[in-house]
Short mmCIF file of C-alpha atoms in Angstrom, two decimals:
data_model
loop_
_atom_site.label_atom_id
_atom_site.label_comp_id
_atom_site.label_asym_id
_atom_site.label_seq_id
_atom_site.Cartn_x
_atom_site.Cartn_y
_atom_site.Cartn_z
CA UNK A 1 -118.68 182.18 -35.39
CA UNK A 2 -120.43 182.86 -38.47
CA UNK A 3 -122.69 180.64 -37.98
CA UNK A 4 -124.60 180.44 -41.48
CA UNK A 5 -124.46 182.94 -44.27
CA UNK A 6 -126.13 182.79 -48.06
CA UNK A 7 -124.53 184.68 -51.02
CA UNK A 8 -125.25 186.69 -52.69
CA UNK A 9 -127.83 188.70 -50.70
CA UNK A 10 -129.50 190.12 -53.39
CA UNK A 11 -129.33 189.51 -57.47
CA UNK A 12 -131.30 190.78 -60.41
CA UNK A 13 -131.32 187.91 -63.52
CA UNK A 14 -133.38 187.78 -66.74
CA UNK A 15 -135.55 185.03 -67.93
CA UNK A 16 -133.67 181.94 -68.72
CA UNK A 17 -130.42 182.48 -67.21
CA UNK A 18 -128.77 179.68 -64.70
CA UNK A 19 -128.48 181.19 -61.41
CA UNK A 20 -126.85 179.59 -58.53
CA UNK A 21 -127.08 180.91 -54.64
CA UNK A 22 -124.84 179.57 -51.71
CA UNK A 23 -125.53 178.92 -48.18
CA UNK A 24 -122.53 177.93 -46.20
CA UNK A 25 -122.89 177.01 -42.47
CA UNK A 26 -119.95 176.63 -39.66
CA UNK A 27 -121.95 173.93 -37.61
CA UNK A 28 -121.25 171.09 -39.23
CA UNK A 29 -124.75 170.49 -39.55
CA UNK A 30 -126.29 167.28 -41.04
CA UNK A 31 -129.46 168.65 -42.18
CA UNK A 32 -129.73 171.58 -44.65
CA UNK A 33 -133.02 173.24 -46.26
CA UNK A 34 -133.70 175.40 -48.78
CA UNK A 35 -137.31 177.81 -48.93
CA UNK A 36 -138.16 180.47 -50.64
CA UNK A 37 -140.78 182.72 -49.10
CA UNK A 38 -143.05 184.80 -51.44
CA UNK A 39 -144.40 188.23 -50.35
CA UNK A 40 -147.60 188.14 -48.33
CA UNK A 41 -147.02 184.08 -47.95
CA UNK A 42 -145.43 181.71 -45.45
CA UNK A 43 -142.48 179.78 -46.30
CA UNK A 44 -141.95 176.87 -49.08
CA UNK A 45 -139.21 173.67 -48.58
CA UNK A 46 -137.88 173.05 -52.40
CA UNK A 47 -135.16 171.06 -51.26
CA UNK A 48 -133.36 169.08 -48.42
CA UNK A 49 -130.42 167.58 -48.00
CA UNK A 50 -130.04 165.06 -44.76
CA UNK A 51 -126.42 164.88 -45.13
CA UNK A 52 -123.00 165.24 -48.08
CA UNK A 53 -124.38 163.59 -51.10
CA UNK A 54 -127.86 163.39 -50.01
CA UNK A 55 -131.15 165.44 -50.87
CA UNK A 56 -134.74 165.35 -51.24
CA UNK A 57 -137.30 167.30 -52.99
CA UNK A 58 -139.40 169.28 -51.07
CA UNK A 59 -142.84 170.91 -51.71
CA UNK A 60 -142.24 172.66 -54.62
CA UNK A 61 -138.51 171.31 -56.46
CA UNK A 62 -139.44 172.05 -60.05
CA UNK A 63 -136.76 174.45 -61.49
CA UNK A 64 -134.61 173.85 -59.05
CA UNK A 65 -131.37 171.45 -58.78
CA UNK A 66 -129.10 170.90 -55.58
CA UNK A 67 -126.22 169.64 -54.97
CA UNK A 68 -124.35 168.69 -51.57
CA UNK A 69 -120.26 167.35 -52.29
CA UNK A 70 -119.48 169.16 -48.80
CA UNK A 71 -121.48 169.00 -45.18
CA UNK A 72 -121.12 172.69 -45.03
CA UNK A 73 -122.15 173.83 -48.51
CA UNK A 74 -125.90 173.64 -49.67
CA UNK A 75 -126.26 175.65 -53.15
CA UNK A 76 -129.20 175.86 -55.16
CA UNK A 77 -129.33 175.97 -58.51
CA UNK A 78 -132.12 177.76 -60.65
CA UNK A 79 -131.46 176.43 -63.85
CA UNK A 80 -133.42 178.38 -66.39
CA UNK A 81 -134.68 181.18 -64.13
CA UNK A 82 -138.36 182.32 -64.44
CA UNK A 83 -140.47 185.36 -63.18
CA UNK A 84 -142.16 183.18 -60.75
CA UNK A 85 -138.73 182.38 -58.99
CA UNK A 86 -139.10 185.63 -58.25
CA UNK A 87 -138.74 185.37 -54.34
CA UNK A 88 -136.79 185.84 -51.17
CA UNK A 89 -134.70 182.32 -51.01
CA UNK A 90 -133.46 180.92 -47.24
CA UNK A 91 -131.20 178.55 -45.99
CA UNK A 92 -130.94 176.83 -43.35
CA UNK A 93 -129.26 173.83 -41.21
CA UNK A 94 -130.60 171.36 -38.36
CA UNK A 95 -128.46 169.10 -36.68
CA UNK A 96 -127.51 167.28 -33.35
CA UNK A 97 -129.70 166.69 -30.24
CA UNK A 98 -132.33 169.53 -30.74
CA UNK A 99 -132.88 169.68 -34.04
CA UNK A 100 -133.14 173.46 -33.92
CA UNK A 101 -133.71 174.95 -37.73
CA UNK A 102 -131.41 178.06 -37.88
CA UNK A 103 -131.50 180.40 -41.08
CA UNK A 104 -129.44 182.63 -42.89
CA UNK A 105 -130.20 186.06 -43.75
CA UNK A 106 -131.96 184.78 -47.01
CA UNK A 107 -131.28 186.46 -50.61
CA UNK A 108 -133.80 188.52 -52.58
CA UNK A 109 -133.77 187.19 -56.68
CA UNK A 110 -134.99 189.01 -59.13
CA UNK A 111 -136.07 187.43 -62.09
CA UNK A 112 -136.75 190.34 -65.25
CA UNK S 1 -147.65 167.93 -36.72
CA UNK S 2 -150.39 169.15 -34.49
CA UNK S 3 -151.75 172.50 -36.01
CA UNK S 4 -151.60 176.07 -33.89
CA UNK S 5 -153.85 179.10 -33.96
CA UNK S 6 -152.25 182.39 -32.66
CA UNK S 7 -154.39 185.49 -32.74
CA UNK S 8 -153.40 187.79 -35.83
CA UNK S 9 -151.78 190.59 -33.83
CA UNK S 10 -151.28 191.91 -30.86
CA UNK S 11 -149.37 195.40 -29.26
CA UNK S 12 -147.14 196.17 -26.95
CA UNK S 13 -145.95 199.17 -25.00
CA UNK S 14 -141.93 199.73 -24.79
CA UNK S 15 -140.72 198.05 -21.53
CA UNK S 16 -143.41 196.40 -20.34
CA UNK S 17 -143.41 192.48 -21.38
CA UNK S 18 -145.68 190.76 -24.04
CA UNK S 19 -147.32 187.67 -23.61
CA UNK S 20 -148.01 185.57 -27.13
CA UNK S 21 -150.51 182.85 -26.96
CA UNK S 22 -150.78 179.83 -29.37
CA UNK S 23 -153.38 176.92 -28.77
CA UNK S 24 -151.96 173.46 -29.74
CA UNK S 25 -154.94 171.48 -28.56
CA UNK S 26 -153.87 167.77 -30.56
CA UNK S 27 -150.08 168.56 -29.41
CA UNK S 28 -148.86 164.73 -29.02
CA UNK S 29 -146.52 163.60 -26.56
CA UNK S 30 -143.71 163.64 -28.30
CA UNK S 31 -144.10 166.79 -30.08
CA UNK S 32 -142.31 169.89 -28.78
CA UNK S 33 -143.37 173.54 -29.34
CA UNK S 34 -140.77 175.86 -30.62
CA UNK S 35 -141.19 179.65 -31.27
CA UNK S 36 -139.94 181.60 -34.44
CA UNK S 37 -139.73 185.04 -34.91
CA UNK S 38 -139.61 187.43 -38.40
CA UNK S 39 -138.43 190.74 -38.16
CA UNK S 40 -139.37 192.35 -41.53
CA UNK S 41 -137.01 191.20 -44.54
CA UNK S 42 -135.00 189.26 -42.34
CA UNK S 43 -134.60 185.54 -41.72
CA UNK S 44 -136.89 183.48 -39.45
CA UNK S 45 -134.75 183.72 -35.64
CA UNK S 46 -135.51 180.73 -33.11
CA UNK S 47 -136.15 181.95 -30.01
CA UNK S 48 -136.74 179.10 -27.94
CA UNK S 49 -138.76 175.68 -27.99
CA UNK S 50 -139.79 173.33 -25.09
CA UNK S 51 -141.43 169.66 -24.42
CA UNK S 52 -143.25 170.37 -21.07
CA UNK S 53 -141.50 172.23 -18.92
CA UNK S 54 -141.34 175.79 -18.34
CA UNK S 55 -138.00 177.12 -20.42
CA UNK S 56 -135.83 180.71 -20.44
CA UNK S 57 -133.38 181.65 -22.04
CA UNK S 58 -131.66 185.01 -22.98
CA UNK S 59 -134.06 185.98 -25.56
CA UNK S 60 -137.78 184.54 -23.69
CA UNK S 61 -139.68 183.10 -21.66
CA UNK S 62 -141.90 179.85 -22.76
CA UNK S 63 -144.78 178.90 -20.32
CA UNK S 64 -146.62 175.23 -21.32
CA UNK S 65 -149.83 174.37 -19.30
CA UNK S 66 -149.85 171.58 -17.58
CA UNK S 67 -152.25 169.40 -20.54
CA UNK S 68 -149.52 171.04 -23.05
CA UNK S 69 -152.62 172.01 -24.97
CA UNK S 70 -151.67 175.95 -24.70
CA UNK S 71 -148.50 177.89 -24.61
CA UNK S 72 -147.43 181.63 -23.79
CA UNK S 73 -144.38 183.28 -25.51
CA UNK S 74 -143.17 185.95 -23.04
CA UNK S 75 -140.93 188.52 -24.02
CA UNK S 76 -140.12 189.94 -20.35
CA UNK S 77 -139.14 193.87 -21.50
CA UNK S 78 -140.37 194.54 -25.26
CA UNK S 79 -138.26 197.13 -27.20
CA UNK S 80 -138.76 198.65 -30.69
CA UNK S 81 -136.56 196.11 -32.38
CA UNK S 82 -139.30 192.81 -31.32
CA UNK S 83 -141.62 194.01 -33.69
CA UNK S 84 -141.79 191.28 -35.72
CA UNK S 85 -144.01 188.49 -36.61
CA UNK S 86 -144.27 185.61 -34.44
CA UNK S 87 -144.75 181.87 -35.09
CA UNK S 88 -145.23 179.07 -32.51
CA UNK S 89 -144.70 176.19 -34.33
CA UNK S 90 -145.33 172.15 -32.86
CA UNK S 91 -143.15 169.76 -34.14
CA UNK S 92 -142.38 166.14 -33.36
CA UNK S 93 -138.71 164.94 -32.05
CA UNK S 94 -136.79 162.92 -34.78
CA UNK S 95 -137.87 164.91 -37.53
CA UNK S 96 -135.10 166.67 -38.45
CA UNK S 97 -135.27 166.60 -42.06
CA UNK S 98 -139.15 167.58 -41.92
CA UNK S 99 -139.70 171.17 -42.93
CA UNK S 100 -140.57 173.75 -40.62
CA UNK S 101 -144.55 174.59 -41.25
CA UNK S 102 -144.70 178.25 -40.58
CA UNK S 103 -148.72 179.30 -39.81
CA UNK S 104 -149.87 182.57 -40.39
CA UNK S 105 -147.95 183.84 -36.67
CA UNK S 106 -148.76 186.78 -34.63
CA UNK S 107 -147.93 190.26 -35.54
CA UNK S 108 -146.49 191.84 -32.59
CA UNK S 109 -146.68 195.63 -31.81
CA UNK S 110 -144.22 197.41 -29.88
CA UNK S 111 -145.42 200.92 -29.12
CA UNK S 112 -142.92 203.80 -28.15
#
């Protein structure tokens, strides 16, 4: 049970490039989330998704573009990558009765 | 959701348990309190979350007073590997595509 898992786990991009990280989870969870966490601060929602085909902005969306064609598959999309996406990015997944968030392992970017 | 103060850190000896307290003091009734844990570059981990009972599980303890307005995380036999930073977050039921406010947590300790 893999439960869920984000690729890559870490990547180094420069300025201005498209970069696009996965999160994948086995639950069959409705609910998926993306933050990013910058050092020395707590976590940030960019983007939701409540279910296949839906999403939501979150606190801070700017930059960023999601996209959700399969319950199980959550990827985020920096389109033009900037130093200040420079941050440790986590998914995770909520769903059924308790509405427990679970998150991957997260993946360190690297933006040069 | 209600807002939580946990004190900034705390230590532990190896084997003997920690107690983590977090004051929730405009908890609503329908709100439950859940508990989050870092370990250092890692993913937040749930531990556990309750309503108003007392709960255990595999990982913890979680003691609620009786007014709800307090809670105690207790980690029954601390080892190396709970060092980590820990968040005790209050969250209302049905709110499953509401993010996940993490507060500034306790650092937690554990002493060889």
């Amino acid at each position: 049970d893999a439960g869920i898992t984000q690729s890559p786990r870490y990547k180094i991009t420069e300025t201005g490039r498209q970069v696009t990280l996965m999160c994948h989870q086995t639950w069959s969870h409705s609910y998926m989330f993306w933050y990013r966490q910058d050092l020395g601060h707590g976590l940030r929602l960019i983007y939701y998704s409540a279910a296949a085909d839906i999403t939501d902005k979150g606190e801070v969306p700017d930059g960023y573009v999601v996209s959700r064609s399969k319950t199980e598959n959550f990827p985020l999309t920096l389109e033009s990558a900037t130093r200040s996406q420079t941050s440790v990015y986590f998914c995770a997944s909520s769903g059924g009765r308790e509405e427990t968030q679970y998150f991957g392992p997260g993946t360190r970017l690297l933006v040069l | 959701d209600a807002k939580t103060t946990q004190p900034t850190s705390m230590d532990c000896a190896e084997g003997r348990a920690a107690n983590l307290p977090c004051n929730h003091s405009t908890i609503s009734g329908n709100e439950y309190v859940y508990w989050y844990r870092q370990i250092h570059s890692q993913g937040p981990q749930y531990i556990i979350h309750g309503l108003k009972n007392n709960e255990t599980n595999e990982m913890a303890s979680l003691i609620i007073t009786e007014d709800r307005k307090s809670s105690t995380l207790i980690l029954p036999h601390a080892t190396l590997r709970d060092t980590a930073v820990y968040y005790c977050i209050v969250r209302a039921r049905g709110t499953s595509g509401s993010r996940l406010t993490f507060g500034e947590g306790t650092q937690l300790t554990v002493n060889p």
